[in-house]
PDB file of C-alpha atoms in Angstrom:
ATOM      1  CA  MET A   1       9.042   7.842  14.738  1.00  0.00           C
ATOM      2  CA  LYS A   2      11.472   5.264  13.407  1.00  0.00           C
ATOM      3  CA  ILE A   3      12.230   5.093   9.687  1.00  0.00           C
ATOM      4  CA  ILE A   4      11.353   1.390   9.788  1.00  0.00           C
ATOM      5  CA  LYS A   5       7.728   1.978  10.635  1.00  0.00           C
ATOM      6  CA  ASN A   6       7.439   4.905   8.261  1.00  0.00           C
ATOM      7  CA  LEU A   7       8.650   2.932   5.268  1.00  0.00           C
ATOM      8  CA  MET A   8       5.956   0.319   5.755  1.00  0.00           C
ATOM      9  CA  PHE A   9       3.702   2.728   3.886  1.00  0.00           C
ATOM     10  CA  LEU A  10       5.848   2.071   0.920  1.00  0.00           C
ATOM     11  CA  SER A  11       2.343   1.475  -3.279  1.00  0.00           C
ATOM     12  CA  LEU A  12      -2.505   7.281 -17.936  1.00  0.00           C
ATOM     13  CA  ILE A  13      -3.509   3.851 -19.183  1.00  0.00           C
ATOM     14  CA  PHE A  14      -6.983   3.491 -20.633  1.00  0.00           C
ATOM     15  CA  LEU A  15      -8.734   4.831 -17.557  1.00  0.00           C
ATOM     16  CA  SER A  16     -12.048   5.134 -19.350  1.00  0.00           C
ATOM     17  CA  ASN A  17     -12.426   1.384 -19.752  1.00  0.00           C
ATOM     18  CA  VAL A  18     -11.123  -0.093 -16.497  1.00  0.00           C
ATOM     19  CA  SER A  19     -12.703  -3.463 -15.717  1.00  0.00           C
ATOM     20  CA  LEU A  20     -12.439  -5.939 -12.875  1.00  0.00           C
ATOM     21  CA  SER A  21     -12.265  -9.696 -13.110  1.00  0.00           C
ATOM     22  CA  GLN A  22     -14.539 -11.941 -11.095  1.00  0.00           C
ATOM     23  CA  ASN A  23     -11.641 -13.280  -9.009  1.00  0.00           C
ATOM     24  CA  ILE A  24     -12.198 -12.368  -5.374  1.00  0.00           C
ATOM     25  CA  PHE A  25      -9.542 -12.966  -2.747  1.00  0.00           C
ATOM     26  CA  LYS A  26     -11.046 -14.106   0.555  1.00  0.00           C
ATOM     27  CA  ASN A  27      -9.373 -14.859   3.845  1.00  0.00           C
ATOM     28  CA  GLU A  28     -12.091 -16.343   6.019  1.00  0.00           C
ATOM     29  CA  SER A  29      -9.899 -16.516   9.145  1.00  0.00           C
ATOM     30  CA  ILE A  30      -9.543 -12.730   9.314  1.00  0.00           C
ATOM     31  CA  GLY A  31     -12.784 -11.900   7.499  1.00  0.00           C
ATOM     32  CA  PHE A  32     -11.273  -9.927   4.640  1.00  0.00           C
ATOM     33  CA  SER A  33     -12.007  -9.943   0.916  1.00  0.00           C
ATOM     34  CA  ILE A  34     -10.981  -7.839  -2.073  1.00  0.00           C
ATOM     35  CA  GLN A  35     -11.448  -8.205  -5.808  1.00  0.00           C
ATOM     36  CA  GLN A  36      -8.427  -8.979  -7.978  1.00  0.00           C
ATOM     37  CA  PRO A  37      -7.891  -6.602 -10.904  1.00  0.00           C
ATOM     38  CA  GLU A  38      -8.138  -8.267 -14.285  1.00  0.00           C
ATOM     39  CA  LYS A  39      -4.748  -9.467 -15.585  1.00  0.00           C
ATOM     40  CA  TRP A  40      -2.930  -8.385 -12.418  1.00  0.00           C
ATOM     41  CA  ILE A  41      -0.734 -11.002 -10.762  1.00  0.00           C
ATOM     42  CA  LYS A  42      -1.177 -12.237  -7.204  1.00  0.00           C
ATOM     43  CA  ALA A  43       2.186 -12.194  -5.430  1.00  0.00           C
ATOM     44  CA  LYS A  44       3.617 -15.328  -3.904  1.00  0.00           C
ATOM     45  CA  GLU A  45       4.700 -15.461  -0.264  1.00  0.00           C
ATOM     46  CA  GLY A  46       7.693 -13.178   0.264  1.00  0.00           C
ATOM     47  CA  GLN A  47       7.630 -11.827  -3.285  1.00  0.00           C
ATOM     48  CA  THR A  48       6.900  -8.249  -2.211  1.00  0.00           C
ATOM     49  CA  ILE A  49      10.160  -8.166  -0.270  1.00  0.00           C
ATOM     50  CA  ASP A  50      11.993  -9.683  -3.236  1.00  0.00           C
ATOM     51  CA  ASN A  51      10.599  -6.880  -5.388  1.00  0.00           C
ATOM     52  CA  LEU A  52      11.777  -4.280  -2.896  1.00  0.00           C
ATOM     53  CA  LYS A  53      15.288  -5.694  -2.709  1.00  0.00           C
ATOM     54  CA  SER A  54      15.741  -6.299  -6.432  1.00  0.00           C
ATOM     55  CA  ASN A  55      13.917  -3.371  -8.046  1.00  0.00           C
ATOM     56  CA  ILE A  56      14.113  -0.462  -5.604  1.00  0.00           C
ATOM     57  CA  LYS A  57      17.380   1.084  -4.461  1.00  0.00           C
ATOM     58  CA  LEU A  58      17.371   1.968  -0.764  1.00  0.00           C
ATOM     59  CA  ASP A  59      20.167   2.199   1.748  1.00  0.00           C
ATOM     60  CA  GLU A  60      21.126  -1.326   2.903  1.00  0.00           C
ATOM     61  CA  LYS A  61      20.562  -0.446   6.573  1.00  0.00           C
ATOM     62  CA  VAL A  62      17.071   0.861   5.794  1.00  0.00           C
ATOM     63  CA  VAL A  63      16.226  -2.313   3.880  1.00  0.00           C
ATOM     64  CA  ALA A  64      17.523  -4.477   6.745  1.00  0.00           C
ATOM     65  CA  LYS A  65      15.388  -2.586   9.264  1.00  0.00           C
ATOM     66  CA  LEU A  66      12.388  -2.785   6.963  1.00  0.00           C
ATOM     67  CA  LEU A  67      12.766  -6.540   6.709  1.00  0.00           C
ATOM     68  CA  GLU A  68      13.004  -6.784  10.489  1.00  0.00           C
ATOM     69  CA  GLN A  69       9.881  -4.687  10.940  1.00  0.00           C
ATOM     70  CA  ASN A  70       7.999  -6.792   8.384  1.00  0.00           C
ATOM     71  CA  LYS A  71       8.101  -9.755  10.780  1.00  0.00           C
ATOM     72  CA  GLY A  72       5.395  -8.092  12.831  1.00  0.00           C
ATOM     73  CA  THR A  73       3.127  -7.620   9.842  1.00  0.00           C
ATOM     74  CA  ILE A  74       0.805 -10.155   8.245  1.00  0.00           C
ATOM     75  CA  GLN A  75       0.791  -9.939   4.455  1.00  0.00           C
ATOM     76  CA  VAL A  76      -2.847 -10.450   3.522  1.00  0.00           C
ATOM     77  CA  VAL A  77      -2.551 -10.181  -0.265  1.00  0.00           C
ATOM     78  CA  THR A  78      -0.484  -8.317  -2.855  1.00  0.00           C
ATOM     79  CA  TYR A  79      -1.082  -7.797  -6.566  1.00  0.00           C
ATOM     80  CA  PHE A  80       1.442  -6.655  -9.160  1.00  0.00           C
ATOM     81  CA  LYS A  81       0.398  -5.210 -12.501  1.00  0.00           C
ATOM     82  CA  TYR A  82       3.377  -6.871 -14.188  1.00  0.00           C
ATOM     83  CA  ARG A  83       5.642  -9.812 -13.430  1.00  0.00           C
ATOM     84  CA  ILE A  84       8.554  -8.711 -11.276  1.00  0.00           C
ATOM     85  CA  GLU A  85      10.867 -11.271 -12.882  1.00  0.00           C
ATOM     86  CA  THR A  86      10.615  -9.632 -16.300  1.00  0.00           C
ATOM     87  CA  THR A  87       9.872  -5.976 -15.500  1.00  0.00           C
ATOM     88  CA  ALA A  88      12.470  -3.319 -14.780  1.00  0.00           C
ATOM     89  CA  GLY A  89      11.520  -0.260 -12.777  1.00  0.00           C
ATOM     90  CA  ILE A  90       8.611   0.523 -10.492  1.00  0.00           C
ATOM     91  CA  ILE A  91       5.647  -1.847 -10.799  1.00  0.00           C
ATOM     92  CA  PRO A  92       2.141  -0.637  -9.920  1.00  0.00           C
ATOM     93  CA  THR A  93       1.174  -2.543  -6.782  1.00  0.00           C
ATOM     94  CA  ILE A  94      -1.830  -3.185  -4.559  1.00  0.00           C
ATOM     95  CA  LYS A  95      -0.783  -4.416  -1.128  1.00  0.00           C
ATOM     96  CA  VAL A  96      -2.889  -5.301   1.920  1.00  0.00           C
ATOM     97  CA  ASN A  97      -1.228  -5.882   5.288  1.00  0.00           C
ATOM     98  CA  LEU A  98      -2.712  -6.528   8.714  1.00  0.00           C
ATOM     99  CA  ARG A  99      -0.884  -4.745  11.526  1.00  0.00           C
ATOM    100  CA  SER A 100      -1.248  -4.270  15.258  1.00  0.00           C
ATOM    101  CA  ASN A 101      -3.159  -1.238  16.515  1.00  0.00           C
ATOM    102  CA  PRO A 102      -2.263  -0.418  20.133  1.00  0.00           C
ATOM    103  CA  HIS A 103      -4.465   2.691  20.225  1.00  0.00           C
ATOM    104  CA  LYS A 104      -7.713   2.704  22.176  1.00  0.00           C
ATOM    105  CA  ASN A 105      -9.450   5.439  20.200  1.00  0.00           C
ATOM    106  CA  PHE A 106      -9.616   6.764  16.658  1.00  0.00           C
ATOM    107  CA  VAL A 107      -8.021  10.113  17.516  1.00  0.00           C
ATOM    108  CA  ASP A 108      -4.805   8.472  18.727  1.00  0.00           C
ATOM    109  CA  PHE A 109      -4.829   6.080  15.787  1.00  0.00           C
ATOM    110  CA  ARG A 110      -5.049   8.998  13.375  1.00  0.00           C
ATOM    111  CA  LYS A 111      -2.134  10.758  15.106  1.00  0.00           C
ATOM    112  CA  SER A 112       0.052   7.669  14.713  1.00  0.00           C
ATOM    113  CA  ILE A 113      -0.699   7.502  10.986  1.00  0.00           C
ATOM    114  CA  GLU A 114       0.053  11.217  10.574  1.00  0.00           C
ATOM    115  CA  GLU A 115       3.352  10.779  12.447  1.00  0.00           C
ATOM    116  CA  SER A 116       4.309   7.956  10.103  1.00  0.00           C
ATOM    117  CA  PHE A 117       3.941  10.246   7.117  1.00  0.00           C
ATOM    118  CA  ILE A 118       6.029  12.917   8.840  1.00  0.00           C
ATOM    119  CA  GLY A 119       8.799  10.320   9.098  1.00  0.00           C
ATOM    120  CA  ILE A 120       8.532   9.497   5.390  1.00  0.00           C
ATOM    121  CA  LYS A 121       9.178  13.177   4.602  1.00  0.00           C
ATOM    122  CA  LYS A 122      12.538  12.852   6.340  1.00  0.00           C
ATOM    123  CA  VAL A 123      13.530   9.917   4.129  1.00  0.00           C
ATOM    124  CA  PHE A 124      12.329  11.214   0.754  1.00  0.00           C
ATOM    125  CA  THR A 125      13.338  14.857   0.362  1.00  0.00           C
ATOM    126  CA  ASP A 126      10.874  15.576  -2.471  1.00  0.00           C
ATOM    127  CA  PHE A 127       7.921  14.047  -0.587  1.00  0.00           C
ATOM    128  CA  LYS A 128       4.694  15.991  -0.893  1.00  0.00           C
ATOM    129  CA  TYR A 129       1.028  15.370  -0.224  1.00  0.00           C
ATOM    130  CA  ILE A 130      -1.499  15.204  -3.008  1.00  0.00           C
ATOM    131  CA  SER A 131      -4.054  14.861  -0.221  1.00  0.00           C
ATOM    132  CA  ALA A 132      -3.063  15.006   3.455  1.00  0.00           C
ATOM    133  CA  PRO A 133      -4.324  12.374   5.931  1.00  0.00           C
ATOM    134  CA  THR A 134      -8.073  12.668   6.316  1.00  0.00           C
ATOM    135  CA  GLU A 135     -10.998  10.584   7.507  1.00  0.00           C
ATOM    136  CA  SER A 136     -12.714   8.362   4.981  1.00  0.00           C
ATOM    137  CA  ILE A 137     -15.002   5.332   4.850  1.00  0.00           C
ATOM    138  CA  VAL A 138     -14.206   1.854   3.524  1.00  0.00           C
ATOM    139  CA  ASP A 139     -16.903  -0.826   3.805  1.00  0.00           C
ATOM    140  CA  ASP A 140     -18.815   1.374   6.282  1.00  0.00           C
ATOM    141  CA  LYS A 141     -15.729   1.589   8.522  1.00  0.00           C
ATOM    142  CA  LYS A 142     -14.048   4.842   9.470  1.00  0.00           C
ATOM    143  CA  CYS A 143     -10.436   5.000   8.351  1.00  0.00           C
ATOM    144  CA  ILE A 144      -7.602   7.353   7.482  1.00  0.00           C
ATOM    145  CA  THR A 145      -6.527   7.891   3.890  1.00  0.00           C
ATOM    146  CA  ALA A 146      -3.769   9.954   2.321  1.00  0.00           C
ATOM    147  CA  THR A 147      -2.074  10.305  -1.051  1.00  0.00           C
ATOM    148  CA  CYS A 148       1.528  11.353  -1.494  1.00  0.00           C
ATOM    149  CA  ILE A 149       4.169  11.478  -4.199  1.00  0.00           C
ATOM    150  CA  TYR A 150       7.955  11.140  -4.110  1.00  0.00           C
ATOM    151  CA  THR A 151      10.842   9.745  -6.129  1.00  0.00           C
ATOM    152  CA  LEU A 152      11.997   6.135  -5.989  1.00  0.00           C
ATOM    153  CA  THR A 153      14.994   4.757  -7.859  1.00  0.00           C
ATOM    154  CA  GLY A 154      14.657   1.364  -9.506  1.00  0.00           C
ATOM    155  CA  LYS A 155      16.474  -0.624 -12.155  1.00  0.00           C
ATOM    156  CA  GLY A 156      14.856   1.459 -14.875  1.00  0.00           C
ATOM    157  CA  GLY A 157      15.985   4.730 -13.281  1.00  0.00           C
ATOM    158  CA  SER A 158      14.274   7.242 -11.019  1.00  0.00           C
ATOM    159  CA  GLU A 159      10.509   7.648 -11.159  1.00  0.00           C
ATOM    160  CA  LYS A 160       7.896   9.647  -9.328  1.00  0.00           C
ATOM    161  CA  VAL A 161       5.608   7.264  -7.469  1.00  0.00           C
ATOM    162  CA  LYS A 162       2.140   8.000  -6.166  1.00  0.00           C
ATOM    163  CA  ILE A 163       1.207   6.219  -2.951  1.00  0.00           C
ATOM    164  CA  ILE A 164      -2.391   5.995  -1.745  1.00  0.00           C
ATOM    165  CA  VAL A 165      -2.808   4.590   1.756  1.00  0.00           C
ATOM    166  CA  TYR A 166      -5.958   3.495   3.566  1.00  0.00           C
ATOM    167  CA  ALA A 167      -5.476   2.650   7.253  1.00  0.00           C
ATOM    168  CA  ILE A 168      -8.613   0.860   8.478  1.00  0.00           C
ATOM    169  CA  PRO A 169      -8.732   0.108  12.227  1.00  0.00           C
ATOM    170  CA  VAL A 170     -10.604  -3.008  13.341  1.00  0.00           C
ATOM    171  CA  LYS A 171     -10.449  -3.622  17.102  1.00  0.00           C
ATOM    172  CA  ASN A 172      -6.785  -4.045  18.104  1.00  0.00           C
ATOM    173  CA  GLN A 173      -5.511  -4.315  14.537  1.00  0.00           C
ATOM    174  CA  PHE A 174      -5.697  -2.321  11.333  1.00  0.00           C
ATOM    175  CA  TYR A 175      -5.652  -3.072   7.643  1.00  0.00           C
ATOM    176  CA  GLN A 176      -3.103  -1.079   5.701  1.00  0.00           C
ATOM    177  CA  VAL A 177      -4.092  -0.912   2.043  1.00  0.00           C
ATOM    178  CA  THR A 178      -1.281   0.589  -0.043  1.00  0.00           C
ATOM    179  CA  LEU A 179      -1.772   1.418  -3.720  1.00  0.00           C
ATOM    180  CA  MET A 180       1.282   2.465  -5.725  1.00  0.00           C
ATOM    181  CA  ASP A 181       1.704   3.579  -9.319  1.00  0.00           C
ATOM    182  CA  THR A 182       3.740   6.095 -11.336  1.00  0.00           C
ATOM    183  CA  GLU A 183       3.131   9.246 -13.336  1.00  0.00           C
ATOM    184  CA  ASP A 184       3.512   7.277 -16.560  1.00  0.00           C
ATOM    185  CA  ASP A 185       1.328   4.363 -15.431  1.00  0.00           C
ATOM    186  CA  ASN A 186      -1.638   5.957 -13.683  1.00  0.00           C
ATOM    187  CA  ASN A 187      -4.138   3.513 -12.142  1.00  0.00           C
ATOM    188  CA  THR A 188      -6.168   5.934 -10.017  1.00  0.00           C
ATOM    189  CA  GLU A 189      -9.597   4.931 -11.325  1.00  0.00           C
ATOM    190  CA  LEU A 190      -8.843   1.233 -10.999  1.00  0.00           C
ATOM    191  CA  PHE A 191      -7.542   1.715  -7.461  1.00  0.00           C
ATOM    192  CA  GLN A 192     -10.767   3.400  -6.381  1.00  0.00           C
ATOM    193  CA  LYS A 193     -12.829   0.573  -7.849  1.00  0.00           C
ATOM    194  CA  ILE A 194     -10.695  -2.003  -6.030  1.00  0.00           C
ATOM    195  CA  VAL A 195     -11.021  -0.193  -2.689  1.00  0.00           C
ATOM    196  CA  ASN A 196     -14.801  -0.181  -3.174  1.00  0.00           C
ATOM    197  CA  THR A 197     -14.772  -4.012  -3.344  1.00  0.00           C
ATOM    198  CA  ILE A 198     -13.165  -4.429   0.102  1.00  0.00           C
ATOM    199  CA  VAL A 199     -15.322  -6.289   2.624  1.00  0.00           C
ATOM    200  CA  ILE A 200     -14.253  -6.630   6.260  1.00  0.00           C
ATOM    201  CA  LYS A 201     -16.325  -8.815   8.598  1.00  0.00           C
TER     202      LYS A 201
END
């Protein structure tokens, strides 16, 4: 599978006292809502691509292809833990995209997600699964989830990033929820709480 598609899956601080704000993002036209983490920053239109280009070092051809592929994806909402304008290095991120799902059944959908991860392994040589793609449930909907880790290079140097992906098919589309943090800035508990607030109508 093409590198372009694979890269679209590109996401310990006081875990005992994680709290959520009462800010809930809702998009009535697509029937999606998710709670905003307290003190996290909602990205402006196009800001996720700006973050990719300015903070993460990838081959120029890969970035160009990624930008081209992004045209077919609807950015639903993205949250950054820190402001990208003033933060060097990898920023913990929660990103929700809506993408086309050409598959007629869940088995084929799962295979396509698994193939995407196989492609990522070819790009990042130290890629490894923390948990391989498996079936899960989000808002009573069957989905595929996986967690992986690999090295990204940003302005602050190279860091191991953990990527948690939920691929939630809804009719002929699917929501891709990508949660990214680093070994030094672990947000696992918060991420699980955020995923539990997702409502899809």
